[in-house]
Coordinates of C-alpha atoms in Angstrom, one line a residue:
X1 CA -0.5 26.9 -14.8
X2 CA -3.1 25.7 -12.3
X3 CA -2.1 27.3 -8.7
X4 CA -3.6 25.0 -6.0
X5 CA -3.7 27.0 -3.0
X6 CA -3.8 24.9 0.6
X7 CA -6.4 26.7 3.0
X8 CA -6.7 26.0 6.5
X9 CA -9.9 25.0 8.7
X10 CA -10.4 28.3 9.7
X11 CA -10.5 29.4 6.3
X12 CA -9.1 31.9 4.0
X13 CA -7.7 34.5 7.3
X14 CA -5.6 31.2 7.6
X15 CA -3.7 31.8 3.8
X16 CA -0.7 34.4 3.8
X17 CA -0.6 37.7 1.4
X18 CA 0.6 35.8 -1.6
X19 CA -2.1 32.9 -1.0
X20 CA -4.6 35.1 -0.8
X21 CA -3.5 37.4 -3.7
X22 CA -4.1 34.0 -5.7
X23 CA -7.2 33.9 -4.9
X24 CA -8.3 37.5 -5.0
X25 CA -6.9 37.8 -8.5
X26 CA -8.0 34.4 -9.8
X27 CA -10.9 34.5 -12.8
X28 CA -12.1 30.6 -11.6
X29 CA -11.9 28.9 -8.4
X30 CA -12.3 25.4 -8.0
X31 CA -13.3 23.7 -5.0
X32 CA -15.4 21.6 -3.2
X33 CA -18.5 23.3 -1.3
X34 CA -17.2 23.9 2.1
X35 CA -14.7 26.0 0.3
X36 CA -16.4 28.0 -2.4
X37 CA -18.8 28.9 0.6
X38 CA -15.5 30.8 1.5
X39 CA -16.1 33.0 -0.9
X40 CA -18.3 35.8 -2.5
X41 CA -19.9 36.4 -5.7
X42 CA -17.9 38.9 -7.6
X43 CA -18.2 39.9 -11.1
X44 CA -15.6 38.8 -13.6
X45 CA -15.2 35.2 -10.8
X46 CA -16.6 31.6 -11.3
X47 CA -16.9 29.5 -8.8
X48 CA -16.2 26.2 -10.0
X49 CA -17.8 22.8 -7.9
X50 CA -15.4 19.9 -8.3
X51 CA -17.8 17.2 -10.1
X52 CA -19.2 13.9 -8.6
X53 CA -17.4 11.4 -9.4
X54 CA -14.4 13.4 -9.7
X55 CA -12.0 11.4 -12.1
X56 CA -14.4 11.2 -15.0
X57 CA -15.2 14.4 -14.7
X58 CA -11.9 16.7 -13.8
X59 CA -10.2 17.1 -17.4
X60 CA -13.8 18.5 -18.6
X61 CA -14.0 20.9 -15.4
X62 CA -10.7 22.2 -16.4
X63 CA -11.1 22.6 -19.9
X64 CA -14.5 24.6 -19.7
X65 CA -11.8 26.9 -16.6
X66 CA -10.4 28.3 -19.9
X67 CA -6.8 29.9 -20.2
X68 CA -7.9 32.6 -17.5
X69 CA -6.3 32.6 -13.9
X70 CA -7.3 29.2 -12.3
X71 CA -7.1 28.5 -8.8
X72 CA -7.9 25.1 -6.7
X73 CA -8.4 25.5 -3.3
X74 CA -7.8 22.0 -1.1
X75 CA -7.4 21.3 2.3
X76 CA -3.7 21.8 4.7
X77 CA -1.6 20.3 2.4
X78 CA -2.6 19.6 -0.8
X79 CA 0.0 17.0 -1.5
X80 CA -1.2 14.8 1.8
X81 CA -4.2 12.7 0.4
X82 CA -5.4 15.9 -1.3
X83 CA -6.1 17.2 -4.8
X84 CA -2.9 18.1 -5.4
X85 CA -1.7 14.8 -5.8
X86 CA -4.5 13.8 -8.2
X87 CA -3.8 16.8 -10.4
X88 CA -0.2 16.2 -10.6
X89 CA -0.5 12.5 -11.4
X90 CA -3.5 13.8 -14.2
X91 CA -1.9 16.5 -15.9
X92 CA 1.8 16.4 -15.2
X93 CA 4.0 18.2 -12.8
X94 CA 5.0 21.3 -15.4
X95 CA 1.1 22.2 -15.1
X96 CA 0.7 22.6 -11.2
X97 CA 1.9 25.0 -8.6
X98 CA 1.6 23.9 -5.0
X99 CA 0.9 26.3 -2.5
X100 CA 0.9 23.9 0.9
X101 CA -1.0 25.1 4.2
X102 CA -0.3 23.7 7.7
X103 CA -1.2 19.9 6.8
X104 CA -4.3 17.9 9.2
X105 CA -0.6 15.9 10.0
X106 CA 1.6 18.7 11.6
X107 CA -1.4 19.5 13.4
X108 CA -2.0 16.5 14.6
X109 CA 1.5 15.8 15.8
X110 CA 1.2 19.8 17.3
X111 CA -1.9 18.4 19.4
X112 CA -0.5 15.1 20.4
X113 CA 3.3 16.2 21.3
X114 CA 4.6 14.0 19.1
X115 CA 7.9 14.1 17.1
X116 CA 7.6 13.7 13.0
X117 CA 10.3 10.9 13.6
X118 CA 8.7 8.7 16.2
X119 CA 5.1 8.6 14.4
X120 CA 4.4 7.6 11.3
X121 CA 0.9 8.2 8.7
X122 CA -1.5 6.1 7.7
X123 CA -3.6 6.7 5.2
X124 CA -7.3 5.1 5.2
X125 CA -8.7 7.7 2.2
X126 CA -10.4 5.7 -0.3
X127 CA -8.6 2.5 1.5
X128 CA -10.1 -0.6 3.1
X129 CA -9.3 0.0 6.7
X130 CA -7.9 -3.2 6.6
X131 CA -4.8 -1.9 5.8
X132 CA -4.2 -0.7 8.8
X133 CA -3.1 -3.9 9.9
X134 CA 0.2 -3.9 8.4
X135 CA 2.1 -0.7 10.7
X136 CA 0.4 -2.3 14.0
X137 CA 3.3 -2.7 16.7
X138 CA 3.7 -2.6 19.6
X139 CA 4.3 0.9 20.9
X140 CA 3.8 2.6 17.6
X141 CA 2.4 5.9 16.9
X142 CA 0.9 6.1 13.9
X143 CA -1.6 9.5 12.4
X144 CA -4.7 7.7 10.6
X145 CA -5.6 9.8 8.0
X146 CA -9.6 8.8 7.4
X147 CA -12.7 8.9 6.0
X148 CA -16.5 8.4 7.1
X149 CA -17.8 9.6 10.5
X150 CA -17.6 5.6 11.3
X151 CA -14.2 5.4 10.7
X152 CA -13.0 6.0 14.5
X153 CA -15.2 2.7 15.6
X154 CA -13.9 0.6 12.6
X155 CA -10.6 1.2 14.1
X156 CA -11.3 0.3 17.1
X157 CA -12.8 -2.6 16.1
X158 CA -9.6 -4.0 14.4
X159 CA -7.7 -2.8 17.1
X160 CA -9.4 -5.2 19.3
X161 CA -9.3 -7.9 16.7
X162 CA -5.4 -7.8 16.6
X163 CA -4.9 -8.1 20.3
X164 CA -4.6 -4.1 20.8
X165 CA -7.8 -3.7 23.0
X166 CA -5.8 -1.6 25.4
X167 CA -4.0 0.9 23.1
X168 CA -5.4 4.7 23.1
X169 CA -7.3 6.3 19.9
X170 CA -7.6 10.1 19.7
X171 CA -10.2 11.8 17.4
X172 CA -9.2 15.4 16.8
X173 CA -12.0 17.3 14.5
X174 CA -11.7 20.3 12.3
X175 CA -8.2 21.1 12.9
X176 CA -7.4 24.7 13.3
X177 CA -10.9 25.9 13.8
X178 CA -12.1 27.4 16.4
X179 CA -14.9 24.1 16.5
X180 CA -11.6 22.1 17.0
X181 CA -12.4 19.0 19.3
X182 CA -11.0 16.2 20.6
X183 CA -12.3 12.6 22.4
X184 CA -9.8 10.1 23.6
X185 CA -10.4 6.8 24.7
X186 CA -9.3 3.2 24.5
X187 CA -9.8 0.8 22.0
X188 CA -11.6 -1.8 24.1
X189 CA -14.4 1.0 25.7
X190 CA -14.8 3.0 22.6
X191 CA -18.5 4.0 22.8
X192 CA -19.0 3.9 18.7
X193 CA -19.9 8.1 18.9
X194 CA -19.5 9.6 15.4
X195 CA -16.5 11.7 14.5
X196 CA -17.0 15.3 12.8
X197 CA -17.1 15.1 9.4
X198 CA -13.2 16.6 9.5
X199 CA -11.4 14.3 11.6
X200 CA -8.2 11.8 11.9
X201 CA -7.7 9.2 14.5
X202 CA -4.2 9.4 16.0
X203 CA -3.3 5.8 17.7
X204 CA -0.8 4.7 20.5
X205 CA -0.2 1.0 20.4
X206 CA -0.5 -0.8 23.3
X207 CA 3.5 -2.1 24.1
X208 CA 2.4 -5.1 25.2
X209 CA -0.7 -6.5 22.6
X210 CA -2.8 -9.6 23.4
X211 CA -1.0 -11.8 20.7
X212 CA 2.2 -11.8 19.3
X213 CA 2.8 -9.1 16.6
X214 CA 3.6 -9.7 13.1
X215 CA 7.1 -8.7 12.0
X216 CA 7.8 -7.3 8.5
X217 CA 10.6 -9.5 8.4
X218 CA 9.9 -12.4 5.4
X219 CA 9.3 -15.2 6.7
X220 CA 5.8 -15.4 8.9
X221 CA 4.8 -18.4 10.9
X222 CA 3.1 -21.0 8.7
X223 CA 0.0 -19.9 11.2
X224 CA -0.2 -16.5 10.0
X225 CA -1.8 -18.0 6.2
X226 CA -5.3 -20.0 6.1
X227 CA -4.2 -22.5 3.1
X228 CA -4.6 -25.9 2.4
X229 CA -1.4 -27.2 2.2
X230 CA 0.1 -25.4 -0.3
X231 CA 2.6 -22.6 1.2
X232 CA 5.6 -22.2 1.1
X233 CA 7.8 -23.0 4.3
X234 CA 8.9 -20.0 6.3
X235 CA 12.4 -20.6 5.3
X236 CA 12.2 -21.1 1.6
X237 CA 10.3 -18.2 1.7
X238 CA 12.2 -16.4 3.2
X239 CA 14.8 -17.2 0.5
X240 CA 12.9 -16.6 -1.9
X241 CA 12.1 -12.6 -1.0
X242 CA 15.8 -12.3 -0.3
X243 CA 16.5 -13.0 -3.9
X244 CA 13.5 -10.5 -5.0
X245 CA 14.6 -7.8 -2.9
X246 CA 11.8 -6.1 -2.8
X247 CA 12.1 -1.8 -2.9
X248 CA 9.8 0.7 -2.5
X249 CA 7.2 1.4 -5.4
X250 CA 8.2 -2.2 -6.8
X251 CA 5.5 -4.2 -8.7
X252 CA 5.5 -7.9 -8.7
X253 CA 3.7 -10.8 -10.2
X254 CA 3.0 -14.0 -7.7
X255 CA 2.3 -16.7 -10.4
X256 CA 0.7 -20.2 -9.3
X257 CA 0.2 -18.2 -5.6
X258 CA -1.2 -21.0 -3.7
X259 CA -2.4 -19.0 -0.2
X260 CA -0.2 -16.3 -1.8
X261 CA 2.2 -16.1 1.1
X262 CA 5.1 -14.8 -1.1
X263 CA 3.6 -12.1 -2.7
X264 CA 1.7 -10.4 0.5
X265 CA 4.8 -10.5 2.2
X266 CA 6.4 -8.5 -0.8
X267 CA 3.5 -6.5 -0.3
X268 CA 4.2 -5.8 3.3
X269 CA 7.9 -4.7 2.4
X270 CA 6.8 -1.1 1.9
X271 CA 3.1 0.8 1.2
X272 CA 3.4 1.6 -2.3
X273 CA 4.8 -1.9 -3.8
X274 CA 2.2 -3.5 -6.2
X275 CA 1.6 -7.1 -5.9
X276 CA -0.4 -8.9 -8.8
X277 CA -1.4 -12.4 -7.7
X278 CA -2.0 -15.1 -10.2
X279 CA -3.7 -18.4 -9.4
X280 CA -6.1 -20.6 -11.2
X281 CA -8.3 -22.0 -8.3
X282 CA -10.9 -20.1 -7.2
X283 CA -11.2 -21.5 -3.6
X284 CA -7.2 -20.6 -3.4
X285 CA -8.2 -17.3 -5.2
X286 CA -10.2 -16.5 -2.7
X287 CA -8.0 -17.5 0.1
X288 CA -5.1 -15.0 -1.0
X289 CA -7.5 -12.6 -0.7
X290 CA -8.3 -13.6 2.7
X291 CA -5.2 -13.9 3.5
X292 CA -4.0 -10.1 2.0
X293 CA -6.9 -8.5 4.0
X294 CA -5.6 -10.2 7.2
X295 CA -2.4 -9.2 6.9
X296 CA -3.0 -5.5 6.1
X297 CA -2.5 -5.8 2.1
X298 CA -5.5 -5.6 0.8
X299 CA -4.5 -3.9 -2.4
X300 CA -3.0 -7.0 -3.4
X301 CA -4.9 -7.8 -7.3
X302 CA -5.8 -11.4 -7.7
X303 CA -6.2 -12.6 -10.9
X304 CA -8.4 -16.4 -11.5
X305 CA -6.5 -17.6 -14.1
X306 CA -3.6 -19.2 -15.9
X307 CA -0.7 -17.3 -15.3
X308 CA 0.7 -18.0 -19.1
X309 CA -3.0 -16.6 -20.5
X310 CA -2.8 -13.4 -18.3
X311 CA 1.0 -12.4 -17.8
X312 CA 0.7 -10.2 -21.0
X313 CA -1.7 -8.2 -20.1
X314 CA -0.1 -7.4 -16.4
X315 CA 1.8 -4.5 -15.9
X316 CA 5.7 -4.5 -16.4
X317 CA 7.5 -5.8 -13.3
X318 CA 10.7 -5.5 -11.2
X319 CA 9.9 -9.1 -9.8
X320 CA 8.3 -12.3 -10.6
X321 CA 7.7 -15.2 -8.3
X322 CA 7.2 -18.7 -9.9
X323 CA 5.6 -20.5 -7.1
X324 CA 4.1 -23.8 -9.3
X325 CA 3.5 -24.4 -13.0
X326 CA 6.5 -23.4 -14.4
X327 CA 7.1 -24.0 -17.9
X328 CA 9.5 -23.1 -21.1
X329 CA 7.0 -20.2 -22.2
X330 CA 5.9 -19.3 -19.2
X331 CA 9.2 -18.3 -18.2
X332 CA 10.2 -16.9 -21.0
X333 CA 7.6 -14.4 -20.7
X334 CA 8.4 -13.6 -17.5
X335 CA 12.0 -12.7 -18.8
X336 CA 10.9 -10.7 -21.3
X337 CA 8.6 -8.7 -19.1
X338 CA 10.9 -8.1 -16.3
X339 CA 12.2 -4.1 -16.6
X340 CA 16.3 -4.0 -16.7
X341 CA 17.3 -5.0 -13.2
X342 CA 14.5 -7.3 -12.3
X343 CA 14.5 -10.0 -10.2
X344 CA 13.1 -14.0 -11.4
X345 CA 12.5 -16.4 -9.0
X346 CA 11.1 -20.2 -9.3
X347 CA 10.3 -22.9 -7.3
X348 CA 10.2 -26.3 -8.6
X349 CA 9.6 -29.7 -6.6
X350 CA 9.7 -31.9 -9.3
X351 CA 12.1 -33.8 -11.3
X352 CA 11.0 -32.4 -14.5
X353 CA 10.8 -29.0 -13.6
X354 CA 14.5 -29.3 -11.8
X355 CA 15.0 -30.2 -15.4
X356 CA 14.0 -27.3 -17.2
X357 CA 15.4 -24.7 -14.6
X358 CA 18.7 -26.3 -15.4
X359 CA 18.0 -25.5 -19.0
X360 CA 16.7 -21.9 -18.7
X361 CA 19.8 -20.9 -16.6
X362 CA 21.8 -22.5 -19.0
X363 CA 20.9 -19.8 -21.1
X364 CA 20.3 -17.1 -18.9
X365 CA 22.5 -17.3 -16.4
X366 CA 21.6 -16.7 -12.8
X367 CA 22.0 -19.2 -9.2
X368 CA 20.5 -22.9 -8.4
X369 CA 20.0 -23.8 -5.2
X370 CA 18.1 -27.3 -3.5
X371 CA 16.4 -26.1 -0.4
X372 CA 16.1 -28.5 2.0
X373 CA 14.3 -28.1 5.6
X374 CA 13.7 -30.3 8.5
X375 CA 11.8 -29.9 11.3
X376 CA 11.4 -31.4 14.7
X377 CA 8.4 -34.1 15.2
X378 CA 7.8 -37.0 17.7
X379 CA 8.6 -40.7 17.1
X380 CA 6.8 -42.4 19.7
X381 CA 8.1 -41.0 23.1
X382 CA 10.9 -39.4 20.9
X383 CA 12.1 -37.4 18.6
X384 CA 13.5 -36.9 15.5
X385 CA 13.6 -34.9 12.8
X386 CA 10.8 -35.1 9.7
X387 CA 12.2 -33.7 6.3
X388 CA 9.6 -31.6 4.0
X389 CA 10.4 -32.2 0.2
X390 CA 13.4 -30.4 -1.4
X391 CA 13.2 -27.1 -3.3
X392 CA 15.1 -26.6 -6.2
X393 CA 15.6 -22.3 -6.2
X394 CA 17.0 -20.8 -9.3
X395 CA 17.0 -17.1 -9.4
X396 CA 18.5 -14.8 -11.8
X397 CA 18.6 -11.0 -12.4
X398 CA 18.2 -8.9 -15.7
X399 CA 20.9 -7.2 -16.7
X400 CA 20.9 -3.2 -16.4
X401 CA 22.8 -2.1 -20.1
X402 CA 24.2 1.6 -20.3
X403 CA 21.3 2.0 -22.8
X404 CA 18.4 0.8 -20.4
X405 CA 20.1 3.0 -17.5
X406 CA 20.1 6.0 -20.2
X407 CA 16.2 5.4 -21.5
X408 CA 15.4 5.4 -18.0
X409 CA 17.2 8.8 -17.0

């Protein structure tokens, strides 16, 4: 059992008796430097640096630990962007004891006066900062975990880029020490200073932003996506996510993605959903990445290829988006792929591929629909209305048996 023992900025007087029992008694400690400075020599006590890079090298640091008493010393919380979570994830819950300090987070909120359920976290640790464009609203509080004494200026930055030039940034360093500090400011004026090295950003949105904010509701405006004519419609896609359903921790496959409009915005549904985008272009290729890092998914994978050459080697999903190049194969890989419950959804516009849809739910079931849309356009000194070509929908689910339900328990 590895205990992993939280310890605040002001050091080990921060841990209570059975915290620092752990460490008194333990034969290794592990930590970064800052930490291990903490502590004396003392006979019969290693002092164990976490290696650089640390996933390569973690599993060997904690073999050559031994069987002897092993303590991890993180940061606040361990399970808030810390070591905790990696260890858990590496070696399995059964082999990890938590031991949580104050979090950066509750401290944060503590300095700031704001209520857990009013605020949410954002976490920029090891992440482009570009995803912080996906919780910006207006009004919203949000606690930017973060990394790099640059970070507070990037922020800014993209504050100012997405219309929030007026909302207010707070930097609070080292937490809980007595070196705590604090600079506020507003996005627009902020002088670009460096941040201590322990630091997050807390944010108030300005209510009333310079451009009109992006909902997470499906459907964007056709202007929110750089493409080149191939996107879907706001309404179809709309449609289209409501038969996916996106939930939190999904992964998805966006085959033939075009500008990729349908799986970003599955993206945007919730932080931890996993979106692998599929398209053979490379100038569209690149565009869905363009368009992911401007709408605050950059996480989103795109793959340069033919979706029926790479669809085996993607990771199992819970929904699969067929924007183009549908085919018998194609499709039936998708089906086989998709985890009990799983959502299918495919678009066709031709004749053809109306055709085979009608033949694949022939045999596996699921709901057809022709989406039509219209929109307004001038005739002359008119108007009337100009019709986009018809959508041909078909979606189906894959069944959940008592014996999937039971080998997923």
């Amino acid at each position: 059992m590895i205990e992993v023992v939280g310890v605040g900025a002001s050091g080990l007087e921060s841990l209570g008796p059975d915290g620092r029992r752990l460490v008194d008694e333990a034969e290794v400690v592990v930590g970064g430097e800052r930490h291990l400075a903490m502590l004396g020599v003392r006979p019969g006590r290693r002092l164990v640096p976490w290696p650089s890079p640390l996933l390569p090298g973690l599993r060997r640091v904690l073999d050559d630990a031994g069987a002897g008493r092993v303590v991890v010393l993180a940061s606040g919380d361990p399970l808030v962007s810390g070591i905790g979570s990696t260890l858990v994830r590496e070696l399995g819950a059964a082999a990890v004891r938590i031991h949580p300090g104050v979090s950066s987070v509750a401290l944060a909120r503590a300095r700031m006066h704001w209520a857990a359920e009013d605020s949410d976290v954002v976490t920029l640790v090891g992440r482009d900062v570009d995803r912080l464009r996906r919780d910006l609203a207006p009004r919203a509080r949000l606690v930017v975990l973060t990394s790099g004494d640059d970070a507070p200026a990037r922020i800014a930055s993209l504050l100012v880029e997405e219309g929030y030039a007026g909302s207010r940034l707070t930097v609070l360093g080292d937490l809980g020490s007595p070196a705590e500090s604090r600079i506020d400011g507003l996005a627009a004026s902020w002088d670009g200073r460096p941040a201590p090295r322990l630091h997050l950003v807390c944010v108030e949105c300005e209510p009333r932003p310079a451009r009109s904010a992006r909902s997470l509701v499906p459907g964007l405006d056709e202007t929110a996506y750089d493409h080149d004519g191939q996107l879907t419609k706001r309404v179809v896609r709309a449609a289209a996510l409501a038969h996916l359903a996106p939930q939190p921790g999904d992964v998805m496959w966006d085959l033939g993605a075009g500008a990729g409009s349908v799986g970003i915005e599955f993206a945007r549904q919730h932080p931890r959903n996993e979106v692998h985008t599929v398209e053979r272009d490379p100038e569209r290729a690149e565009r869905v990445r363009r368009n992911a890092r401007a709408l605050g998914v950059p996480g989103v994978r795109v793959v340069e290829a033919a979706s029926i050459d790479v669809v085996a080697g993607l990771p199992r999903p819970d929904a699969v988006f067929v924007g183009g190049g549908a085919t018998g194969p194609l499709l039936d890989a998708c089906w086989a792929a998709l985890v009990p419950g799983g959502r299918l959804v495919v678009h066709g516009v031709t004749v053809e591929t109306e055709v085979l849809l009608h033949e694949v739910r022939a045999r596996l079931g699921g709901s057809m629909s022709r989406i039509a849309v219209e929109d307004l356009d001038t005739i002359g000194s008119l108007h009337g209305w100009k019709p986009a070509r018809s959508i041909v929908q078909w979606s189906v689910e894959r069944p959940v048996t008592q014996t999937d339900s039971e080998t997923d328990a």
